[in-house]
mmCIF file of C-alpha atoms in Angstrom:
data_model
loop_
_atom_site.group_PDB
_atom_site.id
_atom_site.type_symbol
_atom_site.label_atom_id
_atom_site.label_comp_id
_atom_site.label_asym_id
_atom_site.label_seq_id
_atom_site.Cartn_x
_atom_site.Cartn_y
_atom_site.Cartn_z
ATOM 1 C CA ASP A 9 96.993 87.873 106.408
ATOM 2 C CA PRO A 10 95.921 91.557 105.829
ATOM 3 C CA GLU A 11 95.773 91.116 101.805
ATOM 4 C CA ALA A 12 92.414 89.778 100.734
ATOM 5 C CA GLY A 13 94.016 87.951 97.877
ATOM 6 C CA ARG A 14 96.880 86.231 100.094
ATOM 7 C CA GLN A 15 93.928 85.402 102.579
ATOM 8 C CA ALA A 16 92.156 83.470 99.745
ATOM 9 C CA GLN A 17 95.647 81.615 99.208
ATOM 10 C CA LEU A 18 95.846 80.507 102.505
ATOM 11 C CA VAL A 19 92.147 79.114 102.713
ATOM 12 C CA GLN A 20 92.986 77.343 99.584
ATOM 13 C CA GLN A 21 96.082 75.809 101.090
ATOM 14 C CA ALA A 22 93.955 74.394 103.981
ATOM 15 C CA ILE A 23 91.381 73.078 101.534
ATOM 16 C CA ASP A 24 94.108 71.245 99.896
ATOM 17 C CA GLN A 25 95.555 69.794 102.934
ATOM 18 C CA LYS A 26 92.030 68.385 104.077
ATOM 19 C CA VAL A 27 91.548 70.084 107.336
ATOM 20 C CA ASP A 28 88.717 69.296 109.445
ATOM 21 C CA GLY A 29 87.663 72.912 109.538
ATOM 22 C CA ILE A 30 88.322 76.542 108.814
ATOM 23 C CA ALA A 31 87.727 79.802 110.867
ATOM 24 C CA VAL A 32 88.221 82.778 108.454
ATOM 25 C CA THR A 33 87.624 86.614 109.158
ATOM 26 C CA LEU A 34 85.234 88.187 106.279
ATOM 27 C CA ALA A 35 86.770 91.757 106.201
ATOM 28 C CA THR A 36 86.719 91.519 102.354
ATOM 29 C CA PRO A 37 84.093 88.738 101.398
ATOM 30 C CA ASP A 38 84.087 89.306 97.579
ATOM 31 C CA ALA A 39 87.630 87.997 97.496
ATOM 32 C CA LEU A 40 86.692 84.827 99.567
ATOM 33 C CA LYS A 41 83.357 83.970 98.413
ATOM 34 C CA ASP A 42 84.771 81.273 95.564
ATOM 35 C CA VAL A 43 87.418 79.467 97.837
ATOM 36 C CA LEU A 44 84.822 79.431 100.393
ATOM 37 C CA LYS A 45 82.592 77.521 98.121
ATOM 38 C CA LYS A 46 85.182 75.024 97.279
ATOM 39 C CA ALA A 47 85.586 74.383 101.097
ATOM 40 C CA GLU A 48 81.792 73.646 101.258
ATOM 41 C CA ASP A 49 81.974 71.486 98.357
ATOM 42 C CA ALA A 50 85.070 69.558 100.033
ATOM 43 C CA GLY A 51 82.781 69.237 102.783
ATOM 44 C CA ILE A 52 84.871 71.200 105.248
ATOM 45 C CA PRO A 53 83.079 73.128 107.933
ATOM 46 C CA VAL A 54 83.533 76.877 108.102
ATOM 47 C CA VAL A 55 82.850 79.589 110.850
ATOM 48 C CA SER A 56 83.513 83.219 110.461
ATOM 49 C CA LEU A 57 84.738 85.460 113.054
ATOM 50 C CA ASN A 58 85.327 89.012 113.894
ATOM 51 C CA ALA A 59 84.070 90.554 110.421
ATOM 52 C CA GLY A 60 81.489 89.755 107.958
ATOM 53 C CA GLU A 61 78.360 88.779 110.137
ATOM 54 C CA SER A 62 76.203 89.980 107.480
ATOM 55 C CA VAL A 63 77.350 87.789 104.774
ATOM 56 C CA SER A 64 78.875 84.823 106.864
ATOM 57 C CA ALA A 65 75.693 82.571 106.160
ATOM 58 C CA GLN A 66 75.463 83.510 102.310
ATOM 59 C CA LEU A 67 79.360 82.339 102.140
ATOM 60 C CA GLY A 68 78.692 78.988 103.792
ATOM 61 C CA ALA A 69 79.636 79.672 107.289
ATOM 62 C CA PHE A 70 77.553 77.608 109.714
ATOM 63 C CA THR A 71 77.911 80.523 112.373
ATOM 64 C CA HIS A 72 79.662 83.453 113.186
ATOM 65 C CA PHE A 73 81.681 84.893 116.164
ATOM 66 C CA GLY A 74 81.833 88.577 116.562
ATOM 67 C CA SER A 75 80.210 92.055 117.539
ATOM 68 C CA ASN A 76 77.669 93.184 115.252
ATOM 69 C CA GLU A 77 79.337 96.225 114.094
ATOM 70 C CA GLN A 78 76.379 98.328 113.059
ATOM 71 C CA LEU A 79 75.292 97.445 116.629
ATOM 72 C CA ALA A 80 78.640 98.348 118.096
ATOM 73 C CA GLY A 81 78.942 101.890 116.236
ATOM 74 C CA GLU A 82 75.379 102.690 117.510
ATOM 75 C CA ALA A 83 76.578 101.956 120.986
ATOM 76 C CA VAL A 84 79.301 104.431 120.517
ATOM 77 C CA GLY A 85 77.098 107.206 119.165
ATOM 78 C CA THR A 86 74.605 106.775 121.905
ATOM 79 C CA LYS A 87 77.180 107.074 124.394
ATOM 80 C CA LEU A 88 78.682 110.057 122.826
ATOM 81 C CA ALA A 89 75.265 111.713 122.183
ATOM 82 C CA ALA A 90 74.603 111.083 125.845
ATOM 83 C CA GLN A 91 77.670 113.092 127.014
ATOM 84 C CA GLY A 92 76.760 116.110 124.638
ATOM 85 C CA PHE A 93 79.211 115.368 121.533
ATOM 86 C CA LYS A 94 77.873 116.568 118.188
ATOM 87 C CA HIS A 95 80.897 116.554 115.800
ATOM 88 C CA PRO A 96 82.880 113.432 116.282
ATOM 89 C CA VAL A 97 85.281 112.620 113.310
ATOM 90 C CA CYS A 98 85.170 108.620 112.816
ATOM 91 C CA VAL A 99 88.709 107.575 111.580
ATOM 92 C CA ILE A 100 88.634 104.525 109.169
ATOM 93 C CA GLN A 101 91.837 102.970 108.536
ATOM 94 C CA GLN A 102 91.131 100.579 105.596
ATOM 95 C CA GLN A 103 88.719 101.721 103.028
ATOM 96 C CA GLY A 104 85.975 98.994 101.779
ATOM 97 C CA HIS A 105 86.628 96.998 105.274
ATOM 98 C CA VAL A 106 82.772 96.166 105.637
ATOM 99 C CA GLY A 107 83.219 96.027 109.398
ATOM 100 C CA LEU A 108 84.870 99.222 109.612
ATOM 101 C CA GLU A 109 82.618 101.166 107.437
ATOM 102 C CA ALA A 110 79.641 99.654 109.679
ATOM 103 C CA ARG A 111 81.056 101.192 112.766
ATOM 104 C CA CYS A 112 81.204 104.652 111.462
ATOM 105 C CA ALA A 113 77.944 104.131 110.057
ATOM 106 C CA GLY A 114 76.570 103.081 113.251
ATOM 107 C CA VAL A 115 78.130 106.246 114.862
ATOM 108 C CA LYS A 116 76.491 108.436 112.138
ATOM 109 C CA ALA A 117 73.233 106.877 112.876
ATOM 110 C CA LYS A 118 72.878 108.265 116.307
ATOM 111 C CA VAL A 119 74.932 111.183 115.739
ATOM 112 C CA PRO A 120 74.252 112.946 112.566
ATOM 113 C CA GLY A 121 77.099 115.227 112.512
ATOM 114 C CA THR A 122 79.750 112.594 112.470
ATOM 115 C CA GLU A 123 82.396 113.053 109.789
ATOM 116 C CA ILE A 124 84.354 110.140 108.122
ATOM 117 C CA LEU A 125 88.051 110.411 107.684
ATOM 118 C CA TYR A 126 89.769 107.794 105.577
ATOM 119 C CA VAL A 127 93.710 107.030 106.233
ATOM 120 C CA ASP A 128 96.265 104.626 105.579
ATOM 121 C CA GLY A 129 96.199 101.960 108.404
ATOM 122 C CA LYS A 130 99.538 100.877 107.337
ATOM 123 C CA ASP A 131 101.553 103.900 107.634
ATOM 124 C CA MET A 132 101.004 105.403 111.281
ATOM 125 C CA THR A 133 102.999 108.522 110.465
ATOM 126 C CA SER A 134 100.572 109.158 107.823
ATOM 127 C CA VAL A 135 97.566 108.782 110.077
ATOM 128 C CA GLN A 136 99.198 110.853 112.519
ATOM 129 C CA SER A 137 99.677 113.752 110.038
ATOM 130 C CA THR A 138 96.313 113.293 107.982
ATOM 131 C CA ALA A 139 94.296 113.369 111.484
ATOM 132 C CA THR A 140 96.213 116.101 113.101
ATOM 133 C CA ALA A 141 95.568 118.214 109.663
ATOM 134 C CA LYS A 142 91.728 117.210 109.799
ATOM 135 C CA LEU A 143 91.650 118.386 113.441
ATOM 136 C CA GLN A 144 93.466 121.690 112.441
ATOM 137 C CA ALA A 145 90.998 122.228 109.906
ATOM 138 C CA ALA A 146 87.624 120.942 111.624
ATOM 139 C CA LYS A 147 87.502 123.272 114.676
ATOM 140 C CA ASP A 148 84.052 122.020 115.707
ATOM 141 C CA ALA A 149 85.228 118.358 116.101
ATOM 142 C CA ASP A 150 84.527 117.392 119.705
ATOM 143 C CA VAL A 151 85.654 113.843 119.340
ATOM 144 C CA ILE A 152 87.915 111.928 117.479
ATOM 145 C CA ILE A 153 87.274 107.889 117.153
ATOM 146 C CA GLY A 154 89.578 105.277 116.226
ATOM 147 C CA LEU A 155 88.640 102.050 115.340
ATOM 148 C CA GLY A 156 91.300 99.967 116.651
ATOM 149 C CA ALA A 157 93.547 100.318 119.421
ATOM 150 C CA PRO A 158 96.690 101.289 117.591
ATOM 151 C CA ILE A 159 94.993 104.152 115.424
ATOM 152 C CA THR A 160 93.364 105.348 118.866
ATOM 153 C CA LEU A 161 96.926 105.849 120.387
ATOM 154 C CA THR A 162 98.300 107.556 117.164
ATOM 155 C CA LEU A 163 95.225 109.818 117.425
ATOM 156 C CA LEU A 164 95.998 110.690 120.856
ATOM 157 C CA LYS A 165 99.229 112.497 119.244
ATOM 158 C CA SER A 166 97.379 113.939 116.555
ATOM 159 C CA VAL A 167 94.998 115.706 119.073
ATOM 160 C CA THR A 168 98.286 116.751 120.983
ATOM 161 C CA ASP A 169 99.944 118.088 117.494
ATOM 162 C CA ALA A 170 96.539 120.078 116.654
ATOM 163 C CA SER A 171 96.673 121.525 119.978
ATOM 164 C CA SER A 172 92.576 120.415 119.741
ATOM 165 C CA SER A 173 90.266 120.134 122.574
ATOM 166 C CA ALA A 174 88.788 117.039 120.995
ATOM 167 C CA LYS A 175 88.303 114.026 123.342
ATOM 168 C CA VAL A 176 89.447 110.419 121.739
ATOM 169 C CA ALA A 177 87.061 107.313 121.747
ATOM 170 C CA SER A 178 87.828 103.963 120.516
ATOM 171 C CA PHE A 179 86.796 100.748 119.415
ATOM 172 C CA ASP A 180 88.676 97.603 120.193
ATOM 173 C CA LEU A 181 91.250 97.370 123.142
ATOM 174 C CA ASN A 182 94.578 96.541 124.188
ATOM 175 C CA ALA A 183 96.797 96.950 127.300
ATOM 176 C CA ASP A 184 98.070 100.115 126.402
ATOM 177 C CA LEU A 185 94.409 101.505 125.509
ATOM 178 C CA ALA A 186 92.938 100.100 128.605
ATOM 179 C CA GLN A 187 96.091 101.970 130.666
ATOM 180 C CA LYS A 188 95.012 105.341 128.496
ATOM 181 C CA ILE A 189 91.297 104.762 129.919
ATOM 182 C CA VAL A 190 92.227 104.366 133.078
ATOM 183 C CA ASP A 191 94.486 107.307 133.067
ATOM 184 C CA GLY A 192 91.652 109.371 131.283
ATOM 185 C CA ALA A 193 93.281 110.040 128.225
ATOM 186 C CA VAL A 194 90.616 107.922 126.163
ATOM 187 C CA ILE A 195 86.885 108.341 127.203
ATOM 188 C CA PHE A 196 85.876 104.753 126.565
ATOM 189 C CA THR A 197 86.031 102.277 124.066
ATOM 190 C CA VAL A 198 83.751 99.202 122.438
ATOM 191 C CA ASP A 199 85.167 96.071 123.159
ATOM 192 C CA GLN A 200 84.418 92.967 120.695
ATOM 193 C CA GLN A 201 86.333 90.533 122.731
ATOM 194 C CA PRO A 202 88.679 88.813 119.888
ATOM 195 C CA TRP A 203 90.472 86.861 122.193
ATOM 196 C CA LEU A 204 86.819 85.114 122.669
ATOM 197 C CA GLN A 205 86.036 84.923 118.988
ATOM 198 C CA GLY A 206 89.151 82.776 118.147
ATOM 199 C CA TYR A 207 88.608 80.677 121.357
ATOM 200 C CA MET A 208 85.056 79.897 120.392
ATOM 201 C CA SER A 209 85.601 79.554 116.533
ATOM 202 C CA VAL A 210 88.244 76.586 116.963
ATOM 203 C CA ASP A 211 85.803 75.158 119.860
ATOM 204 C CA ALA A 212 83.050 75.333 117.496
ATOM 205 C CA LEU A 213 84.756 73.505 114.529
ATOM 206 C CA TRP A 214 86.180 71.081 117.111
ATOM 207 C CA GLN A 215 82.509 70.347 118.619
ATOM 208 C CA ALA A 216 81.416 69.842 114.917
ATOM 209 C CA LYS A 217 83.966 67.286 114.393
ATOM 210 C CA ARG A 218 83.530 65.282 117.480
ATOM 211 C CA GLY A 219 79.687 65.047 117.607
ATOM 212 C CA GLY A 220 78.325 66.979 114.511
ATOM 213 C CA PHE A 221 77.322 69.896 116.807
ATOM 214 C CA LYS A 222 76.469 73.400 115.586
ATOM 215 C CA LEU A 223 76.503 76.312 117.574
ATOM 216 C CA GLY A 224 74.246 79.430 116.798
ATOM 217 C CA GLY A 225 71.341 77.724 115.259
ATOM 218 C CA GLY A 226 72.369 79.579 112.153
ATOM 219 C CA GLN A 227 72.495 82.709 113.849
ATOM 220 C CA PRO A 228 75.765 84.793 114.669
ATOM 221 C CA VAL A 229 77.010 84.300 118.143
ATOM 222 C CA LEU A 230 77.766 87.892 119.374
ATOM 223 C CA THR A 231 80.816 88.621 121.550
ATOM 224 C CA GLY A 232 80.093 92.531 121.807
ATOM 225 C CA PRO A 233 79.795 95.381 121.960
ATOM 226 C CA THR A 234 80.969 95.712 125.541
ATOM 227 C CA ILE A 235 81.504 99.431 126.829
ATOM 228 C CA VAL A 236 84.920 99.599 128.649
ATOM 229 C CA ASP A 237 85.401 102.880 130.398
ATOM 230 C CA LYS A 238 86.610 104.615 133.792
ATOM 231 C CA SER A 239 84.252 102.786 135.710
ATOM 232 C CA ASN A 240 85.559 99.198 134.813
ATOM 233 C CA ALA A 241 88.737 99.674 133.067
ATOM 234 C CA SER A 242 90.960 99.234 135.985
ATOM 235 C CA ASP A 243 89.483 95.500 136.060
ATOM 236 C CA VAL A 244 89.636 94.906 132.378
ATOM 237 C CA LEU A 245 93.327 96.412 132.397
ATOM 238 C CA LYS A 246 94.567 92.971 134.214
ATOM 239 C CA PHE A 247 93.103 90.947 131.508
ATOM 240 C CA ALA A 248 94.439 93.270 128.824
ATOM 241 C CA GLN A 249 97.936 92.825 130.085
ATOM 242 C CA GLN A 250 97.461 88.963 130.046
ATOM 243 C CA GLY A 251 96.599 89.062 126.279
ATOM 244 C CA VAL A 252 93.032 87.817 126.992
ATOM 245 C CA ARG A 253 91.052 91.072 126.414
#
């Protein structure tokens, strides 16, 4: 559930049902710390995935499956810098989301001219108009970065609406975005392989139950960053169409 309070309620319901394990994403860790302490007190093993690597252990998870978002951002920034980009616009669709903020911080660490643009990710019409206005105002913007496939696909429309020469880059992946990379409309994306995160999280909890196994040695298990660009997008596309990338 995208609402932090509702997510905490869902975790509480799982505790009440005496489940064998809980896999949870920690996009808003402050909203979950109390209920995860209850899970720990109840002896329910917890793993985190996708977001919240930096706080996973302190909130009681025995490991985290995901991409280091700062590292992913730096990978994007390094690739952009190598291609000569100097003025990226990094679009954050949920202010305060620790993973999204870290992604843009990583980009900015490698390309200091990066600007942050906050949009309302729940309203794609607003995303499109806000990004269009930014591109019209920031004539030196040479690349705009979406932090998720649906956002990036909307930013393509903004570039057209603004008659901007800015290129488009992305984080994350779906089949439509993979096709845009194949077509050359998006220059690249960084994939954190979320299908794999979910699979490994459930498997880790199962192994903890069946044999007391604990993966990760107390450290996160990284599933990214993995660059998808013109050189490998065609290979990735077939898996994205199957829903596993």
